[in-house]
CSV table of C-alpha atoms in Angstrom, one decimal:
chain,number,residue,atom,x,y,z
F,423,UNK,CA,10.7,-6.7,-1.8
F,424,UNK,CA,7.4,-8.3,-2.8
F,425,UNK,CA,6.1,-6.9,-6.1
F,426,UNK,CA,2.3,-6.8,-6.2
F,427,UNK,CA,0.8,-8.1,-9.4
F,428,UNK,CA,-2.8,-8.3,-10.6
F,429,UNK,CA,-3.6,-10.8,-13.2
F,430,UNK,CA,-1.5,-10.6,-16.4
F,431,UNK,CA,-1.2,-6.9,-16.5
F,432,UNK,CA,2.2,-5.5,-17.6
F,433,UNK,CA,4.0,-3.3,-15.0
F,434,UNK,CA,4.4,0.5,-15.0
F,435,UNK,CA,6.0,2.8,-12.5
F,436,UNK,CA,5.1,6.4,-11.5
F,437,UNK,CA,7.3,9.1,-10.0
F,438,UNK,CA,7.1,12.7,-9.0
F,439,UNK,CA,10.0,15.1,-9.1
F,440,UNK,CA,9.4,17.4,-6.1
F,441,UNK,CA,10.7,20.6,-7.8
F,442,UNK,CA,9.8,23.6,-5.7
F,443,UNK,CA,8.8,27.1,-6.5
F,444,UNK,CA,12.4,28.4,-5.9
F,445,UNK,CA,13.9,25.9,-8.3
F,446,UNK,CA,11.6,27.0,-11.2
F,447,UNK,CA,12.4,30.7,-10.4
F,448,UNK,CA,16.1,30.0,-10.2
F,449,UNK,CA,16.2,28.2,-13.6
F,450,UNK,CA,14.1,31.1,-15.1
F,451,UNK,CA,16.5,33.7,-13.8
F,452,UNK,CA,13.6,35.3,-11.9
F,453,UNK,CA,14.3,37.2,-8.6
F,454,UNK,CA,13.3,36.0,-5.2
F,455,UNK,CA,14.4,32.4,-5.5
F,456,UNK,CA,17.1,32.9,-2.8
F,457,UNK,CA,14.5,33.0,-0.1
F,458,UNK,CA,13.4,29.4,-1.2
F,459,UNK,CA,9.7,30.1,-1.6
F,460,UNK,CA,7.7,26.8,-1.4
F,461,UNK,CA,4.3,25.5,-2.4
F,462,UNK,CA,4.8,22.1,-0.8
F,463,UNK,CA,2.2,22.8,1.8
F,464,UNK,CA,-0.3,23.2,-1.1
F,465,UNK,CA,0.8,20.6,-3.6
F,466,UNK,CA,1.8,17.7,-1.3
F,467,UNK,CA,-1.6,17.2,0.4
F,468,UNK,CA,-3.3,17.3,-3.0
F,469,UNK,CA,-1.2,14.6,-4.6
F,470,UNK,CA,-1.1,12.4,-1.5
F,471,UNK,CA,-4.9,12.5,-1.4
F,472,UNK,CA,-5.3,11.5,-5.0
F,473,UNK,CA,-2.8,8.6,-4.8
F,474,UNK,CA,-4.4,7.4,-1.6
F,475,UNK,CA,-7.8,7.4,-3.4
F,476,UNK,CA,-6.2,5.2,-6.1
F,477,UNK,CA,-4.3,3.1,-3.5
F,478,UNK,CA,-1.1,3.8,-5.3
F,479,UNK,CA,2.4,4.3,-3.9
F,480,UNK,CA,5.0,6.0,-6.2
F,481,UNK,CA,8.5,7.3,-6.0
F,482,UNK,CA,9.0,10.9,-4.9
F,483,UNK,CA,12.4,12.4,-5.8
F,484,UNK,CA,13.2,15.1,-3.2
F,485,UNK,CA,15.5,18.0,-3.5
F,486,UNK,CA,18.0,18.1,-0.6
F,487,UNK,CA,17.7,21.9,-0.1
F,488,UNK,CA,14.0,21.5,0.6
F,489,UNK,CA,14.7,18.8,3.1
F,490,UNK,CA,17.3,21.1,4.8
F,491,UNK,CA,14.6,23.7,5.5
F,492,UNK,CA,12.4,23.2,8.6
F,493,UNK,CA,9.4,24.8,6.9
F,494,UNK,CA,9.1,21.8,4.6
F,495,UNK,CA,9.6,19.1,7.2
F,496,UNK,CA,5.8,18.4,7.8
F,497,UNK,CA,5.1,18.0,4.0
F,498,UNK,CA,8.1,15.8,3.4
F,499,UNK,CA,7.4,13.6,6.4
F,500,UNK,CA,3.8,13.1,5.2
F,501,UNK,CA,5.1,11.7,1.9
F,502,UNK,CA,7.2,9.1,3.7
F,503,UNK,CA,4.4,8.3,6.2
F,504,UNK,CA,2.0,7.6,3.3
F,505,UNK,CA,4.4,4.8,2.2
F,506,UNK,CA,5.9,6.4,-0.9
F,507,UNK,CA,9.4,5.6,-1.9
F,508,UNK,CA,11.8,8.5,-1.4
F,509,UNK,CA,14.5,9.2,-4.1
F,510,UNK,CA,17.3,11.7,-4.3
F,511,UNK,CA,16.9,14.6,-6.7
F,512,UNK,CA,20.2,16.3,-5.9
F,513,UNK,CA,20.8,19.1,-3.3
F,514,UNK,CA,20.9,22.4,-5.2
F,515,UNK,CA,18.8,21.2,-8.2
F,516,UNK,CA,21.3,22.5,-10.8
F,517,UNK,CA,20.4,21.1,-14.2
F,518,UNK,CA,24.1,21.4,-15.1
F,519,UNK,CA,25.1,18.6,-12.7
F,520,UNK,CA,26.8,16.8,-15.6
F,521,UNK,CA,29.4,19.7,-15.6
F,522,UNK,CA,30.4,19.0,-12.0
F,523,UNK,CA,33.6,17.3,-11.0
F,524,UNK,CA,33.4,13.9,-9.4
F,525,UNK,CA,34.2,15.4,-6.0
F,526,UNK,CA,31.5,18.0,-6.4
F,527,UNK,CA,29.0,15.4,-7.4
F,528,UNK,CA,29.9,13.3,-4.4
F,529,UNK,CA,29.3,16.3,-2.1
F,530,UNK,CA,26.0,17.1,-3.9
F,531,UNK,CA,24.6,13.6,-3.6
F,532,UNK,CA,25.9,13.0,0.0
F,533,UNK,CA,24.5,16.3,1.3
F,534,UNK,CA,21.1,15.6,-0.2
F,535,UNK,CA,21.1,12.1,1.2
F,536,UNK,CA,21.9,13.4,4.7
F,537,UNK,CA,19.0,15.8,4.9
F,538,UNK,CA,16.5,13.5,3.0
F,539,UNK,CA,17.3,10.7,5.4
F,540,UNK,CA,17.1,12.9,8.5
F,541,UNK,CA,13.6,14.2,7.6
F,542,UNK,CA,12.0,11.1,5.9
F,543,UNK,CA,13.9,8.3,7.7
F,544,UNK,CA,14.5,6.7,4.3
F,545,UNK,CA,17.9,6.2,2.7
F,546,UNK,CA,17.4,6.8,-1.0
F,547,UNK,CA,18.4,4.0,-3.4
F,548,UNK,CA,17.4,5.8,-6.5
F,549,UNK,CA,18.4,9.1,-8.1
F,550,UNK,CA,17.1,11.4,-10.8
F,551,UNK,CA,19.3,14.3,-12.0
F,552,UNK,CA,17.6,17.7,-12.3
F,553,UNK,CA,16.8,18.5,-15.9
F,554,UNK,CA,17.5,14.8,-16.7
F,555,UNK,CA,21.2,15.6,-16.3
F,556,UNK,CA,23.7,12.7,-15.9
F,557,UNK,CA,27.3,11.9,-16.7
F,558,UNK,CA,29.7,9.0,-16.3
F,559,UNK,CA,30.9,10.7,-13.1
F,560,UNK,CA,27.4,11.0,-11.7
F,561,UNK,CA,26.7,7.3,-12.4
F,562,UNK,CA,30.1,6.3,-10.9
F,563,UNK,CA,29.3,8.2,-7.7
F,564,UNK,CA,25.9,6.6,-7.5
F,565,UNK,CA,27.2,3.1,-7.9
F,566,UNK,CA,30.0,3.8,-5.3
F,567,UNK,CA,27.4,5.1,-2.8
F,568,UNK,CA,25.3,1.9,-3.2
F,569,UNK,CA,22.4,3.3,-5.3
F,570,UNK,CA,20.4,0.5,-7.0
F,571,UNK,CA,19.1,2.6,-9.9
F,572,UNK,CA,19.2,5.9,-11.8
F,573,UNK,CA,16.2,7.4,-13.5
F,574,UNK,CA,17.7,10.4,-15.3
F,575,UNK,CA,17.6,9.6,-19.0
F,576,UNK,CA,14.8,11.2,-21.1
F,577,UNK,CA,14.9,9.6,-24.6
F,578,UNK,CA,13.4,12.3,-26.8
F,579,UNK,CA,14.4,14.1,-30.0
F,580,UNK,CA,12.7,17.3,-28.8
F,581,UNK,CA,15.5,18.3,-26.3
F,582,UNK,CA,17.0,21.1,-28.5
F,583,UNK,CA,13.6,22.6,-29.2
F,584,UNK,CA,12.7,22.6,-25.5
F,585,UNK,CA,16.1,24.2,-24.7
F,586,UNK,CA,15.6,26.9,-27.4
F,587,UNK,CA,12.1,27.7,-26.0
F,588,UNK,CA,13.5,27.8,-22.4
F,589,UNK,CA,16.4,30.1,-23.4
F,590,UNK,CA,14.1,32.4,-25.2
F,591,UNK,CA,11.8,32.9,-22.2
F,592,UNK,CA,14.3,33.0,-19.4
F,593,UNK,CA,16.2,36.0,-18.0
F,594,UNK,CA,19.8,34.9,-17.5
F,595,UNK,CA,23.2,36.3,-17.8
F,596,UNK,CA,25.6,35.1,-20.5
F,597,UNK,CA,27.5,33.0,-17.9
F,598,UNK,CA,24.3,31.4,-16.6
F,599,UNK,CA,23.2,30.6,-20.2
F,600,UNK,CA,26.5,28.9,-20.8
F,601,UNK,CA,25.8,26.5,-17.9
F,602,UNK,CA,22.6,25.5,-19.5
F,603,UNK,CA,23.9,24.8,-23.0
F,604,UNK,CA,23.3,21.1,-22.6
F,605,UNK,CA,19.9,21.4,-20.8
F,606,UNK,CA,17.4,18.8,-21.9
F,607,UNK,CA,20.1,17.1,-24.0
F,608,UNK,CA,20.7,17.0,-27.8
F,609,UNK,CA,19.1,15.2,-30.7
F,610,UNK,CA,21.1,12.0,-29.9
F,611,UNK,CA,19.1,11.7,-26.6
F,612,UNK,CA,16.3,10.4,-28.8
F,613,UNK,CA,18.4,7.4,-29.7
F,614,UNK,CA,18.6,6.2,-26.1
F,615,UNK,CA,16.6,3.0,-25.2
F,616,UNK,CA,13.1,3.3,-23.7
F,617,UNK,CA,13.4,-0.1,-22.0
F,618,UNK,CA,15.5,-0.5,-18.8
F,619,UNK,CA,19.2,-1.4,-19.1
F,620,UNK,CA,22.4,-1.4,-17.1
F,621,UNK,CA,25.2,1.1,-17.1
F,622,UNK,CA,28.7,-0.3,-17.0
F,623,UNK,CA,31.4,1.9,-15.4
F,624,UNK,CA,34.4,-0.4,-15.2
F,625,UNK,CA,33.5,-3.0,-12.5
F,626,UNK,CA,30.4,-1.0,-11.4
F,627,UNK,CA,26.9,-1.6,-12.7
F,628,UNK,CA,23.8,0.5,-12.2
F,629,UNK,CA,20.2,-0.1,-13.5
F,630,UNK,CA,18.7,2.7,-15.6
F,631,UNK,CA,14.9,3.2,-15.7
F,632,UNK,CA,14.4,5.8,-18.4
F,633,UNK,CA,11.6,8.4,-18.2
F,634,UNK,CA,9.3,7.0,-20.8
F,635,UNK,CA,8.5,8.9,-24.0
F,636,UNK,CA,6.1,7.8,-26.7
F,637,UNK,CA,7.5,4.6,-28.4
F,638,UNK,CA,8.6,5.1,-32.0
F,639,UNK,CA,8.0,8.9,-32.0
F,640,UNK,CA,10.0,9.6,-28.8
F,641,UNK,CA,7.9,12.7,-27.9
F,642,UNK,CA,7.2,13.5,-24.2
F,643,UNK,CA,4.3,11.9,-22.4
F,644,UNK,CA,5.1,13.1,-18.9
F,645,UNK,CA,2.1,14.8,-17.2
F,646,UNK,CA,3.3,18.4,-17.4
F,647,UNK,CA,3.2,17.8,-21.2
F,648,UNK,CA,-0.3,16.4,-20.9
F,649,UNK,CA,-1.4,19.5,-18.9
F,650,UNK,CA,0.1,21.7,-21.5
F,651,UNK,CA,-1.9,19.9,-24.2
F,652,UNK,CA,-5.0,20.2,-22.0
F,653,UNK,CA,-4.8,24.0,-22.3
F,654,UNK,CA,-6.0,23.5,-25.9
F,655,UNK,CA,-8.2,20.4,-25.3
F,656,UNK,CA,-8.3,18.0,-22.4
F,657,UNK,CA,-10.0,15.4,-24.7
F,658,UNK,CA,-7.1,15.5,-27.2
F,659,UNK,CA,-4.6,15.4,-24.3
F,660,UNK,CA,-6.1,12.3,-22.8
F,661,UNK,CA,-6.4,10.7,-26.3
F,662,UNK,CA,-2.6,11.4,-26.7
F,663,UNK,CA,-2.0,9.6,-23.4
F,664,UNK,CA,-4.2,6.6,-24.5
F,665,UNK,CA,-2.2,6.3,-27.8
F,666,UNK,CA,1.1,6.4,-25.8
F,667,UNK,CA,-0.1,3.7,-23.4
F,668,UNK,CA,-1.3,1.6,-26.3
F,669,UNK,CA,2.1,2.0,-28.1
F,670,UNK,CA,3.9,1.0,-24.8
F,671,UNK,CA,1.9,-2.2,-24.7
F,672,UNK,CA,2.4,-2.9,-28.4
F,673,UNK,CA,6.2,-2.5,-28.2
F,674,UNK,CA,6.4,-4.1,-24.7
F,675,UNK,CA,7.7,-1.0,-23.1
F,676,UNK,CA,7.0,-0.9,-19.3
F,677,UNK,CA,6.3,2.8,-18.9
F,678,UNK,CA,7.8,4.9,-16.2
F,679,UNK,CA,5.8,8.1,-16.1
F,680,UNK,CA,6.6,11.3,-14.4
F,681,UNK,CA,4.6,13.9,-12.4
F,682,UNK,CA,5.6,17.3,-11.1
F,683,UNK,CA,3.9,19.3,-8.3
F,684,UNK,CA,2.8,21.8,-11.0
F,685,UNK,CA,0.4,19.1,-12.2
F,686,UNK,CA,-1.5,19.7,-9.0
F,687,UNK,CA,-1.5,23.5,-8.7
F,688,UNK,CA,-2.3,26.4,-11.1
F,689,UNK,CA,-1.4,30.1,-11.3
F,690,UNK,CA,-4.4,30.6,-9.0
F,691,UNK,CA,-2.3,28.9,-6.3
F,692,UNK,CA,1.1,30.1,-7.3
F,693,UNK,CA,0.9,33.4,-9.4
F,694,UNK,CA,4.8,33.6,-9.6
F,695,UNK,CA,4.8,30.5,-11.7
F,696,UNK,CA,2.4,31.8,-14.3
F,697,UNK,CA,5.2,31.6,-16.9
F,698,UNK,CA,5.4,27.8,-16.6
F,699,UNK,CA,3.5,25.9,-19.4
F,700,UNK,CA,0.1,24.7,-18.4
F,701,UNK,CA,-0.3,26.9,-15.3
F,702,UNK,CA,-3.2,28.7,-16.9
F,703,UNK,CA,-5.3,25.5,-16.6
F,704,UNK,CA,-7.5,25.8,-13.5
F,705,UNK,CA,-6.7,23.6,-10.5
F,706,UNK,CA,-9.9,21.6,-10.7
F,707,UNK,CA,-9.3,20.7,-14.3
F,708,UNK,CA,-5.7,19.6,-13.6
F,709,UNK,CA,-6.9,17.3,-10.7
F,710,UNK,CA,-9.6,15.9,-13.0
F,711,UNK,CA,-7.0,15.1,-15.7
F,712,UNK,CA,-4.7,13.5,-13.1
F,713,UNK,CA,-7.6,11.3,-11.9
F,714,UNK,CA,-8.5,10.3,-15.4
F,715,UNK,CA,-4.9,9.6,-16.2
F,716,UNK,CA,-4.5,7.4,-13.2
F,717,UNK,CA,-7.7,5.5,-14.1
F,718,UNK,CA,-6.3,4.8,-17.6
F,719,UNK,CA,-2.9,3.7,-16.3
F,720,UNK,CA,-4.1,1.5,-13.4
F,721,UNK,CA,-6.7,-0.2,-15.5
F,722,UNK,CA,-4.0,-1.4,-17.9
F,723,UNK,CA,-0.9,-1.8,-15.8
F,724,UNK,CA,0.3,-2.9,-12.4
F,725,UNK,CA,1.6,0.3,-10.9
F,726,UNK,CA,4.9,0.1,-9.0
F,727,UNK,CA,7.4,2.5,-7.5
F,728,UNK,CA,10.5,3.1,-9.6
F,729,UNK,CA,12.5,1.1,-7.0
F,730,UNK,CA,10.1,-1.9,-7.4
F,731,UNK,CA,10.3,-1.5,-11.2
F,732,UNK,CA,14.1,-1.6,-11.1
F,733,UNK,CA,14.1,-4.7,-8.8
F,734,UNK,CA,11.6,-6.4,-11.1
F,735,UNK,CA,13.5,-5.9,-14.3
F,736,UNK,CA,16.9,-6.8,-12.7
F,737,UNK,CA,15.5,-10.1,-11.5
F,738,UNK,CA,13.4,-11.0,-14.6
F,739,UNK,CA,16.0,-11.1,-17.4
F,740,UNK,CA,19.5,-10.2,-18.5
F,741,UNK,CA,19.4,-6.5,-19.1
F,742,UNK,CA,21.3,-4.8,-22.0
F,743,UNK,CA,24.6,-3.2,-20.9
F,744,UNK,CA,25.6,0.3,-22.1
F,745,UNK,CA,28.8,2.3,-21.4
F,746,UNK,CA,27.9,5.9,-20.6
F,747,UNK,CA,29.4,8.6,-22.8
F,748,UNK,CA,30.2,12.2,-21.7
F,749,UNK,CA,27.5,14.7,-22.8
């Protein structure tokens, strides 16, 4: 794979987790998710149009259940046709994937692969766990199935706070709450590296591209967080992003930054997701923030897919090696 570079700019990668309406409702314990409501016909054309304007190709992590439904075929095929890398985001989008047995994980990953490949004609080489969930068993399955990288780690100290807020606002049974006890990870997640490394599982190795958080402070800088800050002040939110990018360059972190479809829609488009942070921000403001963010990033970095990012770091130097621990 040829990695496009411009001048002496450092590299960055962009990705989008294609979480659908039903997955948000399911995780919230809200009714109606079982019919798999979708906003892909709204969100996908918007983000494809914006990335085309900026001449950027990114990685889109697709949920297998969406690929299995014919109503989503047109939107998912449009993503692949536009040249974006397709990644695996599990089949059922259960954030407690780390609780699955190895056999259950194998079935989950394989079923998602089957439907994603059938619809997009791409075989995923990268994986991101729903809710940043991973385990030694997940990584072992990925390595065995020939994946080149994982992108599930989220090095932040704010996981327990995010989980507390989530459990306060959701409507779940005691059994469902128990499944989500490790959602977003614990305080120790903040100790994970920001720079890429390799997982070692016996003889198997797998490159890890962490979702970047702000260097030093380890607070989130993904775009749903930027949108949430923008409900108070878009100027402050963009300043926050500028500071994060500056710290990345200062500490030589090659950022891997994350979008969601909710960054391209608002409660005007999807009233049932009005509970999600940042959805009160009008669509036109969200799209303006996305455009300004892409201007900031592409002016300072060579933007790659996550797959290109993984190939670049694997070939450039000896990566640190870590042994995964059970969460």
